[in-house]
Amino acid sequence: MAAEIVNPRSENSTDQEGGAEPLDPFDPAFALHRGGKMAVQATVPVLDKDDLSLAYTPGVARVCTAIAEQPELVHDYTWKSSVVAVVTDGTAVLGLGDIGPEASLPVMEGKAILFKQFGGVDAVPIALACTDVDEIIETVVRLAPSFGGVNLEDISAPRCFEIERRLQERLDIPVFHDDQHGTAVVTLAALRNAARLSGRAVGDLRAVISGAGAAGVAIAKMLVEAGIGDVAVTDRKGVVSRDREDLTSVKRELAEFTNKAGISGSLETALEGADVFIGVSGGTVPEAAVASMAEGAFVFAMANPNPEVHPDVAHKYAAVVATGRSDFPNQINNVLAFPGIFAGALQVRASRITEGMKIAAAEALAAVVGDDLAPDYVIPSPFDERVAPAVTAAVAAAARAEGVARR
């Protein structure tokens, strides 16, 4: 019997003195997570009084004084330039929704170990006990001196857009909301390769995105930046278009640079003759709508655990099929992007992550596939050891080219 997911904010949830046991103690996930998934480890020895006098007082005072006199030395004599804060408020955790900061920690720890495993970047999970936009921003600003970058994670839309924007304005270190931009980078990489496989360019394609949340908006922006022919974004009420009067400010902005064809109506209407479907919303797309797409279409159904279009259905009509799941080919997985993006940004002490850096990351990721390109291989595996170095190098070079690198 699978373990039941209990929302700790539910009135029916209970606390047990001494801590609750999992409902299924034999579930291997609980066994792996017991005690947490990460720890802090020293990089220098403290074996005798001489080591102690250098690592701590009195030797440390000389380093502190030097940094006080030349603040930029903090990058050379502390861990600042090699560590990222992974920040959440627990309001949009995976598919579980608003489960709170404590319940988000297993995911944030997981994110931190992926940073280390795939990018060689240290990361610290920080789960905040506040959801107010201003409070989150002020808290992160106050924490920022300890970190070389901030990865925003699992913060619900539309608040996540304002939080990221305002932090980018106030901080001189990279601030990156991975739910938006990591997804967009990997999607663009897969789309570039799918287009190459079919002998087309991204500019030849018309795409439809299901979902106007964090990921959908970021993907739309990146596809437009990359020169896609056209892209329409749909929400629960249909195509996001200028003629709708119920749009939020984020969606009004979205309507200004998408849907050049002026499509209105439902997702099914938008999919007629479309070259690309990108799903980041959940729900189910009717098979008839998939069948109405253009010949040789691409279906990227990325909802987890249930794709918007099951691969068995998608393969009836599409030339390339991708999902967010690891048990099907062509997994659109953010871990392909964020470790290398931050590693490249930290390497050159970038002040921010630009659109050019993200597009460079997508191009580098796509290039890893190389001549092995095939319908079931348009994006590399996260375990391909070429991925992080390629993305890191491309992002660092783009940062220098765009003038945001400080070394």
mmCIF file of C-alpha atoms in Angstrom:
data_model
loop_
_atom_site.group_PDB
_atom_site.id
_atom_site.type_symbol
_atom_site.label_atom_id
_atom_site.label_comp_id
_atom_site.label_asym_id
_atom_site.label_seq_id
_atom_site.Cartn_x
_atom_site.Cartn_y
_atom_site.Cartn_z
ATOM 1 C CA MET A 1 0.000 0.000 0.000
ATOM 2 C CA ALA A 2 1.431 3.373 -1.010
ATOM 3 C CA ALA A 3 2.041 5.985 1.663
ATOM 4 C CA GLU A 4 -0.709 8.563 1.892
ATOM 5 C CA ILE A 5 0.284 12.187 1.278
ATOM 6 C CA VAL A 6 -0.966 14.310 4.167
ATOM 7 C CA ASN A 7 -1.033 18.090 3.924
ATOM 8 C CA PRO A 8 0.317 19.320 7.284
ATOM 9 C CA ARG A 9 -1.942 22.352 7.004
ATOM 10 C CA SER A 10 -5.033 20.149 6.933
ATOM 11 C CA GLU A 11 -7.301 20.235 9.967
ATOM 12 C CA ASN A 12 -7.166 16.439 10.016
ATOM 13 C CA SER A 13 -3.389 16.186 10.311
ATOM 14 C CA THR A 14 -2.001 15.386 13.753
ATOM 15 C CA ASP A 15 1.295 15.746 15.519
ATOM 16 C CA GLN A 16 2.679 12.885 17.572
ATOM 17 C CA GLU A 17 4.945 13.486 20.512
ATOM 18 C CA GLY A 18 8.492 12.647 19.523
ATOM 19 C CA GLY A 19 7.742 12.904 15.801
ATOM 20 C CA ALA A 20 5.441 10.946 13.501
ATOM 21 C CA GLU A 21 6.472 7.753 11.758
ATOM 22 C CA PRO A 22 5.769 7.352 8.034
ATOM 23 C CA LEU A 23 2.615 5.452 7.218
ATOM 24 C CA ASP A 24 4.696 2.931 5.282
ATOM 25 C CA PRO A 25 8.074 2.449 7.002
ATOM 26 C CA PHE A 26 9.094 -0.081 4.334
ATOM 27 C CA ASP A 27 8.840 2.474 1.531
ATOM 28 C CA PRO A 28 12.447 2.905 0.267
ATOM 29 C CA ALA A 29 11.881 6.648 -0.152
ATOM 30 C CA PHE A 30 11.444 7.026 3.593
ATOM 31 C CA ALA A 31 14.538 4.908 4.239
ATOM 32 C CA LEU A 32 16.630 7.090 1.935
ATOM 33 C CA HIS A 33 15.400 10.350 3.434
ATOM 34 C CA ARG A 34 15.792 9.425 7.099
ATOM 35 C CA GLY A 35 18.138 11.949 8.680
ATOM 36 C CA GLY A 36 18.129 14.122 5.553
ATOM 37 C CA LYS A 37 20.089 13.835 2.318
ATOM 38 C CA MET A 38 22.967 16.242 2.892
ATOM 39 C CA ALA A 39 25.472 17.577 5.439
ATOM 40 C CA VAL A 40 28.125 20.284 5.814
ATOM 41 C CA GLN A 41 31.711 19.142 5.421
ATOM 42 C CA ALA A 42 34.902 21.076 6.127
ATOM 43 C CA THR A 43 37.372 21.619 3.278
ATOM 44 C CA VAL A 44 40.351 22.234 5.574
ATOM 45 C CA PRO A 45 41.715 20.134 8.462
ATOM 46 C CA VAL A 46 41.412 21.178 12.091
ATOM 47 C CA LEU A 47 43.635 18.564 13.722
ATOM 48 C CA ASP A 48 45.772 20.585 16.122
ATOM 49 C CA LYS A 49 46.151 24.030 17.680
ATOM 50 C CA ASP A 50 47.994 25.387 14.646
ATOM 51 C CA ASP A 51 45.109 24.407 12.348
ATOM 52 C CA LEU A 52 42.646 25.901 14.804
ATOM 53 C CA SER A 53 44.551 29.177 15.016
ATOM 54 C CA LEU A 54 44.398 29.539 11.214
ATOM 55 C CA ALA A 55 40.865 28.322 10.607
ATOM 56 C CA TYR A 56 39.517 30.342 13.495
ATOM 57 C CA THR A 57 41.002 32.872 15.881
ATOM 58 C CA PRO A 58 43.440 34.590 15.626
ATOM 59 C CA GLY A 59 44.197 33.888 11.952
ATOM 60 C CA VAL A 60 40.667 34.427 10.727
ATOM 61 C CA ALA A 61 40.750 38.027 11.974
ATOM 62 C CA ARG A 62 43.378 38.945 9.374
ATOM 63 C CA VAL A 63 41.131 37.654 6.598
ATOM 64 C CA CYS A 64 38.109 39.484 8.012
ATOM 65 C CA THR A 65 40.057 42.738 8.161
ATOM 66 C CA ALA A 66 41.237 42.345 4.578
ATOM 67 C CA ILE A 67 37.672 41.776 3.364
ATOM 68 C CA ALA A 68 36.431 44.777 5.337
ATOM 69 C CA GLU A 69 39.034 46.907 3.548
ATOM 70 C CA GLN A 70 38.502 45.283 0.119
ATOM 71 C CA PRO A 71 34.995 43.763 -0.008
ATOM 72 C CA GLU A 72 35.613 41.999 -3.326
ATOM 73 C CA LEU A 73 38.065 39.688 -1.540
ATOM 74 C CA VAL A 74 35.067 37.863 -0.031
ATOM 75 C CA HIS A 75 34.908 35.909 -3.288
ATOM 76 C CA ASP A 76 38.466 34.637 -2.877
ATOM 77 C CA TYR A 77 38.594 33.947 0.838
ATOM 78 C CA THR A 78 35.125 32.547 1.616
ATOM 79 C CA TRP A 79 32.762 30.096 -0.019
ATOM 80 C CA LYS A 80 30.535 32.903 -1.348
ATOM 81 C CA SER A 81 31.405 32.424 -5.014
ATOM 82 C CA SER A 82 30.736 28.704 -4.963
ATOM 83 C CA VAL A 83 27.463 28.448 -3.073
ATOM 84 C CA VAL A 84 23.825 29.020 -3.992
ATOM 85 C CA ALA A 85 20.807 29.587 -1.760
ATOM 86 C CA VAL A 86 17.856 27.408 -2.789
ATOM 87 C CA VAL A 87 14.906 29.451 -1.533
ATOM 88 C CA THR A 88 11.245 28.479 -1.291
ATOM 89 C CA ASP A 89 8.132 29.375 0.640
ATOM 90 C CA GLY A 90 6.591 25.955 0.046
ATOM 91 C CA THR A 91 3.607 27.228 -1.935
ATOM 92 C CA ALA A 92 4.058 25.265 -5.173
ATOM 93 C CA VAL A 93 6.005 22.118 -4.336
ATOM 94 C CA LEU A 94 6.129 19.652 -7.228
ATOM 95 C CA GLY A 95 2.543 18.552 -7.881
ATOM 96 C CA LEU A 96 1.642 18.800 -4.204
ATOM 97 C CA GLY A 97 0.870 22.514 -4.158
ATOM 98 C CA ASP A 98 0.965 24.654 -1.018
ATOM 99 C CA ILE A 99 2.310 22.209 1.584
ATOM 100 C CA GLY A 100 4.383 24.671 3.613
ATOM 101 C CA PRO A 101 8.093 25.239 4.256
ATOM 102 C CA GLU A 102 8.822 22.193 6.418
ATOM 103 C CA ALA A 103 7.251 19.779 3.946
ATOM 104 C CA SER A 104 9.226 21.416 1.116
ATOM 105 C CA LEU A 105 12.596 20.584 2.683
ATOM 106 C CA PRO A 106 12.998 17.099 1.147
ATOM 107 C CA VAL A 107 12.651 18.686 -2.291
ATOM 108 C CA MET A 108 15.002 21.557 -1.447
ATOM 109 C CA GLU A 109 17.595 19.107 -0.115
ATOM 110 C CA GLY A 110 17.187 17.140 -3.317
ATOM 111 C CA LYS A 111 17.754 20.277 -5.360
ATOM 112 C CA ALA A 112 20.895 21.017 -3.360
ATOM 113 C CA ILE A 113 22.427 17.587 -3.929
ATOM 114 C CA LEU A 114 21.649 17.845 -7.660
ATOM 115 C CA PHE A 115 23.566 21.135 -7.748
ATOM 116 C CA LYS A 116 26.553 19.345 -6.231
ATOM 117 C CA GLN A 117 26.272 16.090 -8.160
ATOM 118 C CA PHE A 118 25.756 17.568 -11.614
ATOM 119 C CA GLY A 119 27.420 20.982 -11.408
ATOM 120 C CA GLY A 120 29.932 20.846 -8.571
ATOM 121 C CA VAL A 121 28.068 23.733 -6.932
ATOM 122 C CA ASP A 122 27.362 23.820 -3.200
ATOM 123 C CA ALA A 123 23.797 24.774 -2.320
ATOM 124 C CA VAL A 124 21.914 25.427 0.907
ATOM 125 C CA PRO A 125 18.165 24.786 1.247
ATOM 126 C CA ILE A 126 16.309 27.734 2.774
ATOM 127 C CA ALA A 127 12.595 27.253 3.461
ATOM 128 C CA LEU A 128 10.924 30.479 4.538
ATOM 129 C CA ALA A 129 8.023 30.691 6.983
ATOM 130 C CA CYS A 130 6.405 33.555 5.094
ATOM 131 C CA THR A 131 4.495 33.936 1.854
ATOM 132 C CA ASP A 132 4.145 37.709 1.608
ATOM 133 C CA VAL A 133 6.006 39.022 -1.424
ATOM 134 C CA ASP A 134 7.653 41.921 0.391
ATOM 135 C CA GLU A 135 8.706 39.733 3.315
ATOM 136 C CA ILE A 136 10.269 37.132 1.033
ATOM 137 C CA ILE A 137 12.188 39.787 -0.881
ATOM 138 C CA GLU A 138 13.479 41.492 2.249
ATOM 139 C CA THR A 139 14.503 38.156 3.768
ATOM 140 C CA VAL A 140 16.454 37.061 0.704
ATOM 141 C CA VAL A 141 18.136 40.455 0.395
ATOM 142 C CA ARG A 142 19.336 40.155 3.988
ATOM 143 C CA LEU A 143 20.635 36.616 3.378
ATOM 144 C CA ALA A 144 22.363 37.489 0.108
ATOM 145 C CA PRO A 145 25.831 38.455 1.493
ATOM 146 C CA SER A 146 26.444 34.776 2.262
ATOM 147 C CA PHE A 147 25.769 33.513 -1.259
ATOM 148 C CA GLY A 148 26.995 33.791 -4.829
ATOM 149 C CA GLY A 149 23.557 33.168 -6.299
ATOM 150 C CA VAL A 150 19.898 32.584 -5.464
ATOM 151 C CA ASN A 151 17.826 29.773 -6.946
ATOM 152 C CA LEU A 152 14.136 30.451 -6.332
ATOM 153 C CA GLU A 153 12.170 27.234 -6.170
ATOM 154 C CA ASP A 154 8.552 26.113 -5.885
ATOM 155 C CA ILE A 155 7.060 29.580 -5.306
ATOM 156 C CA SER A 156 3.565 29.895 -6.721
ATOM 157 C CA ALA A 157 2.648 32.087 -9.684
ATOM 158 C CA PRO A 158 2.050 34.928 -10.238
ATOM 159 C CA ARG A 159 3.959 35.942 -7.082
ATOM 160 C CA CYS A 160 7.121 34.256 -8.364
ATOM 161 C CA PHE A 161 7.423 36.715 -11.258
ATOM 162 C CA GLU A 162 7.447 39.790 -9.045
ATOM 163 C CA ILE A 163 9.735 38.194 -6.465
ATOM 164 C CA GLU A 164 12.323 37.287 -9.076
ATOM 165 C CA ARG A 165 12.141 40.647 -10.842
ATOM 166 C CA ARG A 166 12.511 42.709 -7.688
ATOM 167 C CA LEU A 167 15.348 40.560 -6.338
ATOM 168 C CA GLN A 168 17.181 40.908 -9.637
ATOM 169 C CA GLU A 169 16.834 44.673 -9.318
ATOM 170 C CA ARG A 170 18.171 44.764 -5.764
ATOM 171 C CA LEU A 171 20.950 42.172 -5.832
ATOM 172 C CA ASP A 172 24.192 42.023 -7.797
ATOM 173 C CA ILE A 173 24.292 38.221 -7.877
ATOM 174 C CA PRO A 174 22.382 35.827 -10.149
ATOM 175 C CA VAL A 175 18.738 35.294 -9.163
ATOM 176 C CA PHE A 176 17.128 32.481 -11.126
ATOM 177 C CA HIS A 177 13.669 30.947 -10.741
ATOM 178 C CA ASP A 178 14.306 27.437 -11.982
ATOM 179 C CA ASP A 179 10.651 26.494 -12.365
ATOM 180 C CA GLN A 180 10.534 29.161 -15.053
ATOM 181 C CA HIS A 181 13.887 29.323 -16.741
ATOM 182 C CA GLY A 182 15.332 25.855 -16.218
ATOM 183 C CA THR A 183 12.256 24.358 -17.841
ATOM 184 C CA ALA A 184 12.454 26.865 -20.682
ATOM 185 C CA VAL A 185 16.134 26.180 -21.390
ATOM 186 C CA VAL A 186 15.693 22.411 -21.629
ATOM 187 C CA THR A 187 12.511 22.774 -23.694
ATOM 188 C CA LEU A 188 14.259 25.031 -26.195
ATOM 189 C CA ALA A 189 17.199 22.620 -26.451
ATOM 190 C CA ALA A 190 14.891 19.694 -27.199
ATOM 191 C CA LEU A 191 12.882 21.772 -29.665
ATOM 192 C CA ARG A 192 16.020 22.846 -31.541
ATOM 193 C CA ASN A 193 17.039 19.244 -31.979
ATOM 194 C CA ALA A 194 13.551 18.105 -32.957
ATOM 195 C CA ALA A 195 13.491 20.816 -35.599
ATOM 196 C CA ARG A 196 16.959 19.819 -36.827
ATOM 197 C CA LEU A 197 15.848 16.199 -37.062
ATOM 198 C CA SER A 198 12.923 17.200 -39.276
ATOM 199 C CA GLY A 199 14.969 19.550 -41.457
ATOM 200 C CA ARG A 200 13.240 22.650 -40.148
ATOM 201 C CA ALA A 201 14.336 25.688 -38.189
ATOM 202 C CA VAL A 202 12.709 26.950 -35.006
ATOM 203 C CA GLY A 203 11.487 29.916 -37.047
ATOM 204 C CA ASP A 204 9.402 27.543 -39.189
ATOM 205 C CA LEU A 205 7.348 26.304 -36.247
ATOM 206 C CA ARG A 206 4.055 27.304 -34.661
ATOM 207 C CA ALA A 207 3.786 26.149 -31.060
ATOM 208 C CA VAL A 208 0.964 25.917 -28.550
ATOM 209 C CA ILE A 209 1.734 25.964 -24.836
ATOM 210 C CA SER A 210 -0.812 24.579 -22.399
ATOM 211 C CA GLY A 211 -0.324 26.438 -19.136
ATOM 212 C CA ALA A 212 0.222 30.120 -18.440
ATOM 213 C CA GLY A 213 1.950 29.705 -15.105
ATOM 214 C CA ALA A 214 5.625 30.139 -14.293
ATOM 215 C CA ALA A 215 6.947 27.559 -16.740
ATOM 216 C CA GLY A 216 4.531 28.405 -19.553
ATOM 217 C CA VAL A 217 5.297 32.117 -19.474
ATOM 218 C CA ALA A 218 9.062 31.536 -19.374
ATOM 219 C CA ILE A 219 8.966 29.022 -22.215
ATOM 220 C CA ALA A 220 6.942 31.428 -24.343
ATOM 221 C CA LYS A 221 9.420 34.242 -23.710
ATOM 222 C CA MET A 222 12.400 32.057 -24.520
ATOM 223 C CA LEU A 223 10.857 30.656 -27.707
ATOM 224 C CA VAL A 224 10.106 34.168 -28.916
ATOM 225 C CA GLU A 225 13.650 35.246 -28.027
ATOM 226 C CA ALA A 226 14.943 32.240 -30.005
ATOM 227 C CA GLY A 227 12.932 33.295 -33.055
ATOM 228 C CA ILE A 228 10.040 30.827 -33.151
ATOM 229 C CA GLY A 229 7.543 31.386 -35.948
ATOM 230 C CA ASP A 230 4.635 31.858 -33.559
ATOM 231 C CA VAL A 231 3.514 30.642 -30.150
ATOM 232 C CA ALA A 232 0.118 30.714 -28.503
ATOM 233 C CA VAL A 233 -0.327 30.142 -24.773
ATOM 234 C CA THR A 234 -3.518 28.742 -23.271
ATOM 235 C CA ASP A 235 -4.895 28.766 -19.746
ATOM 236 C CA ARG A 236 -8.071 27.235 -18.340
ATOM 237 C CA LYS A 237 -10.205 29.717 -20.264
ATOM 238 C CA GLY A 238 -8.519 29.249 -23.624
ATOM 239 C CA VAL A 239 -5.941 31.122 -25.678
ATOM 240 C CA VAL A 240 -4.305 34.092 -23.972
ATOM 241 C CA SER A 241 -5.175 36.835 -26.445
ATOM 242 C CA ARG A 242 -5.509 40.597 -26.496
ATOM 243 C CA ASP A 243 -9.285 40.464 -26.840
ATOM 244 C CA ARG A 244 -9.730 38.843 -23.426
ATOM 245 C CA GLU A 245 -10.735 41.129 -20.577
ATOM 246 C CA ASP A 246 -10.008 38.706 -17.727
ATOM 247 C CA LEU A 247 -6.208 38.646 -17.973
ATOM 248 C CA THR A 248 -3.816 39.305 -15.113
ATOM 249 C CA SER A 249 -1.002 41.783 -15.685
ATOM 250 C CA VAL A 250 1.377 38.904 -16.447
ATOM 251 C CA LYS A 251 -0.983 37.437 -19.018
ATOM 252 C CA ARG A 252 -1.657 40.853 -20.579
ATOM 253 C CA GLU A 253 2.080 41.199 -21.120
ATOM 254 C CA LEU A 254 2.153 37.682 -22.519
ATOM 255 C CA ALA A 255 -0.611 38.504 -24.991
ATOM 256 C CA GLU A 256 1.456 41.409 -26.351
ATOM 257 C CA PHE A 257 4.294 39.247 -27.703
ATOM 258 C CA THR A 258 2.577 35.915 -28.447
ATOM 259 C CA ASN A 259 -0.213 34.691 -30.724
ATOM 260 C CA LYS A 260 0.692 36.669 -33.819
ATOM 261 C CA ALA A 261 -1.902 34.615 -35.708
ATOM 262 C CA GLY A 262 -4.648 36.087 -33.537
ATOM 263 C CA ILE A 263 -6.126 32.743 -32.531
ATOM 264 C CA SER A 264 -8.917 32.790 -29.972
ATOM 265 C CA GLY A 265 -10.922 30.049 -28.347
ATOM 266 C CA SER A 266 -9.930 26.745 -26.830
ATOM 267 C CA LEU A 267 -6.702 24.744 -26.665
ATOM 268 C CA GLU A 268 -8.221 22.335 -29.166
ATOM 269 C CA THR A 269 -8.788 25.180 -31.624
ATOM 270 C CA ALA A 270 -5.210 26.400 -31.200
ATOM 271 C CA LEU A 271 -3.789 22.928 -31.840
ATOM 272 C CA GLU A 272 -5.342 22.636 -35.301
ATOM 273 C CA GLY A 273 -2.392 22.636 -37.707
ATOM 274 C CA ALA A 274 0.138 23.428 -34.955
ATOM 275 C CA ASP A 275 3.659 22.062 -35.251
ATOM 276 C CA VAL A 276 4.435 21.853 -31.535
ATOM 277 C CA PHE A 277 2.488 21.101 -28.363
ATOM 278 C CA ILE A 278 4.155 21.955 -25.038
ATOM 279 C CA GLY A 279 2.293 20.909 -21.928
ATOM 280 C CA VAL A 280 3.116 22.408 -18.534
ATOM 281 C CA SER A 281 -0.342 22.430 -17.023
ATOM 282 C CA GLY A 282 -1.602 18.942 -16.268
ATOM 283 C CA GLY A 283 -4.995 17.832 -17.461
ATOM 284 C CA THR A 284 -5.619 15.711 -20.540
ATOM 285 C CA VAL A 285 -5.567 16.782 -24.171
ATOM 286 C CA PRO A 286 -8.140 14.924 -26.279
ATOM 287 C CA GLU A 287 -6.652 12.547 -28.831
ATOM 288 C CA ALA A 288 -8.660 14.229 -31.581
ATOM 289 C CA ALA A 289 -6.880 17.516 -30.838
ATOM 290 C CA VAL A 290 -3.471 15.842 -31.141
ATOM 291 C CA ALA A 291 -4.585 14.242 -34.413
ATOM 292 C CA SER A 292 -5.471 17.707 -35.760
ATOM 293 C CA MET A 293 -1.870 18.940 -35.471
ATOM 294 C CA ALA A 294 0.384 19.316 -38.514
ATOM 295 C CA GLU A 295 2.086 16.292 -39.990
ATOM 296 C CA GLY A 296 5.426 15.583 -38.318
ATOM 297 C CA ALA A 297 4.427 17.476 -35.190
ATOM 298 C CA PHE A 298 6.283 17.466 -31.863
ATOM 299 C CA VAL A 299 4.486 16.691 -28.602
ATOM 300 C CA PHE A 300 6.237 17.705 -25.374
ATOM 301 C CA ALA A 301 3.770 16.629 -22.671
ATOM 302 C CA MET A 302 5.664 17.453 -19.502
ATOM 303 C CA ALA A 303 3.156 17.180 -16.651
ATOM 304 C CA ASN A 304 4.152 14.732 -13.910
ATOM 305 C CA PRO A 305 3.257 12.041 -13.135
ATOM 306 C CA ASN A 306 0.569 12.014 -15.839
ATOM 307 C CA PRO A 307 1.531 13.673 -19.146
ATOM 308 C CA GLU A 308 -1.150 15.747 -20.855
ATOM 309 C CA VAL A 309 -0.844 13.335 -23.781
ATOM 310 C CA HIS A 310 0.233 9.787 -23.035
ATOM 311 C CA PRO A 311 3.249 8.829 -25.169
ATOM 312 C CA ASP A 312 1.366 5.866 -26.655
ATOM 313 C CA VAL A 313 -1.224 8.297 -27.996
ATOM 314 C CA ALA A 314 1.281 10.951 -29.000
ATOM 315 C CA HIS A 315 3.363 8.501 -31.049
ATOM 316 C CA LYS A 316 0.364 7.847 -33.299
ATOM 317 C CA TYR A 317 0.577 11.373 -34.660
ATOM 318 C CA ALA A 318 3.879 13.007 -33.652
ATOM 319 C CA ALA A 319 7.387 12.642 -35.048
ATOM 320 C CA VAL A 320 9.015 13.479 -31.701
ATOM 321 C CA VAL A 321 7.556 12.893 -28.257
ATOM 322 C CA ALA A 322 9.007 14.147 -24.966
ATOM 323 C CA THR A 323 7.739 14.042 -21.391
ATOM 324 C CA GLY A 324 8.846 15.062 -17.918
ATOM 325 C CA ARG A 325 9.215 11.451 -16.846
ATOM 326 C CA SER A 326 12.396 9.426 -16.590
ATOM 327 C CA ASP A 327 10.754 6.178 -17.750
ATOM 328 C CA PHE A 328 10.152 7.480 -21.280
ATOM 329 C CA PRO A 329 12.713 8.736 -23.844
ATOM 330 C CA ASN A 330 13.393 12.467 -24.162
ATOM 331 C CA GLN A 331 12.891 13.552 -20.568
ATOM 332 C CA ILE A 332 12.633 17.336 -20.221
ATOM 333 C CA ASN A 333 14.448 17.585 -16.890
ATOM 334 C CA ASN A 334 15.581 20.853 -15.300
ATOM 335 C CA VAL A 335 18.662 19.143 -13.879
ATOM 336 C CA LEU A 336 20.093 19.350 -17.391
ATOM 337 C CA ALA A 337 20.200 23.132 -17.053
ATOM 338 C CA PHE A 338 20.412 24.702 -13.616
ATOM 339 C CA PRO A 339 23.663 23.133 -12.319
ATOM 340 C CA GLY A 340 25.642 24.204 -15.376
ATOM 341 C CA ILE A 341 23.957 27.600 -15.601
ATOM 342 C CA PHE A 342 24.889 28.467 -12.034
ATOM 343 C CA ALA A 343 28.357 26.904 -12.368
ATOM 344 C CA GLY A 344 29.055 29.104 -15.388
ATOM 345 C CA ALA A 345 27.649 32.224 -13.746
ATOM 346 C CA LEU A 346 29.633 31.651 -10.541
ATOM 347 C CA GLN A 347 32.799 30.846 -12.464
ATOM 348 C CA VAL A 348 32.881 34.364 -13.919
ATOM 349 C CA ARG A 349 31.171 36.026 -10.929
ATOM 350 C CA ALA A 350 28.287 37.165 -13.108
ATOM 351 C CA SER A 351 26.065 39.881 -11.691
ATOM 352 C CA ARG A 352 22.977 38.300 -13.230
ATOM 353 C CA ILE A 353 21.782 35.628 -15.650
ATOM 354 C CA THR A 354 20.763 37.149 -18.958
ATOM 355 C CA GLU A 355 18.506 35.878 -21.739
ATOM 356 C CA GLY A 356 21.645 35.410 -23.825
ATOM 357 C CA MET A 357 23.175 33.188 -21.162
ATOM 358 C CA LYS A 358 20.037 31.048 -21.046
ATOM 359 C CA ILE A 359 19.897 30.686 -24.821
ATOM 360 C CA ALA A 360 23.601 29.798 -24.836
ATOM 361 C CA ALA A 361 22.830 27.093 -22.278
ATOM 362 C CA ALA A 362 20.066 25.706 -24.503
ATOM 363 C CA GLU A 363 22.309 25.687 -27.555
ATOM 364 C CA ALA A 364 25.111 23.929 -25.672
ATOM 365 C CA LEU A 365 22.710 21.354 -24.286
ATOM 366 C CA ALA A 366 21.297 20.659 -27.738
ATOM 367 C CA ALA A 367 24.807 20.311 -29.187
ATOM 368 C CA VAL A 368 25.668 17.489 -26.764
ATOM 369 C CA VAL A 369 23.342 15.202 -28.731
ATOM 370 C CA GLY A 370 25.394 15.790 -31.874
ATOM 371 C CA ASP A 371 25.248 13.155 -34.593
ATOM 372 C CA ASP A 372 23.367 10.712 -32.381
ATOM 373 C CA LEU A 373 20.184 12.695 -32.967
ATOM 374 C CA ALA A 374 17.127 10.461 -33.310
ATOM 375 C CA PRO A 375 13.377 10.688 -32.608
ATOM 376 C CA ASP A 376 13.922 9.100 -29.197
ATOM 377 C CA TYR A 377 17.078 11.121 -28.492
ATOM 378 C CA VAL A 378 16.622 14.869 -28.932
ATOM 379 C CA ILE A 379 17.871 15.683 -25.430
ATOM 380 C CA PRO A 380 20.735 14.065 -23.480
ATOM 381 C CA SER A 381 20.438 12.187 -20.230
ATOM 382 C CA PRO A 382 21.146 14.024 -16.963
ATOM 383 C CA PHE A 383 23.807 11.368 -16.380
ATOM 384 C CA ASP A 384 25.690 12.274 -19.563
ATOM 385 C CA GLU A 385 28.929 13.647 -18.151
ATOM 386 C CA ARG A 386 29.309 16.055 -21.074
ATOM 387 C CA VAL A 387 26.231 18.083 -20.133
ATOM 388 C CA ALA A 388 27.313 20.225 -17.189
ATOM 389 C CA PRO A 389 30.767 21.148 -18.597
ATOM 390 C CA ALA A 390 29.220 22.140 -21.933
ATOM 391 C CA VAL A 391 26.531 24.294 -20.327
ATOM 392 C CA THR A 392 28.998 25.808 -17.839
ATOM 393 C CA ALA A 393 31.423 26.857 -20.572
ATOM 394 C CA ALA A 394 28.687 28.286 -22.792
ATOM 395 C CA VAL A 395 27.125 30.298 -19.970
ATOM 396 C CA ALA A 396 30.487 31.680 -18.829
ATOM 397 C CA ALA A 397 31.349 32.736 -22.387
ATOM 398 C CA ALA A 398 27.951 34.372 -22.863
ATOM 399 C CA ALA A 399 28.307 36.251 -19.580
ATOM 400 C CA ARG A 400 31.613 37.694 -20.751
ATOM 401 C CA ALA A 401 30.161 38.577 -24.153
ATOM 402 C CA GLU A 402 27.207 40.356 -22.554
ATOM 403 C CA GLY A 403 29.322 42.305 -20.086
ATOM 404 C CA VAL A 404 27.944 40.841 -16.858
ATOM 405 C CA ALA A 405 31.083 38.859 -15.933
ATOM 406 C CA ARG A 406 33.368 40.289 -13.252
ATOM 407 C CA ARG A 407 36.331 38.026 -13.860
#
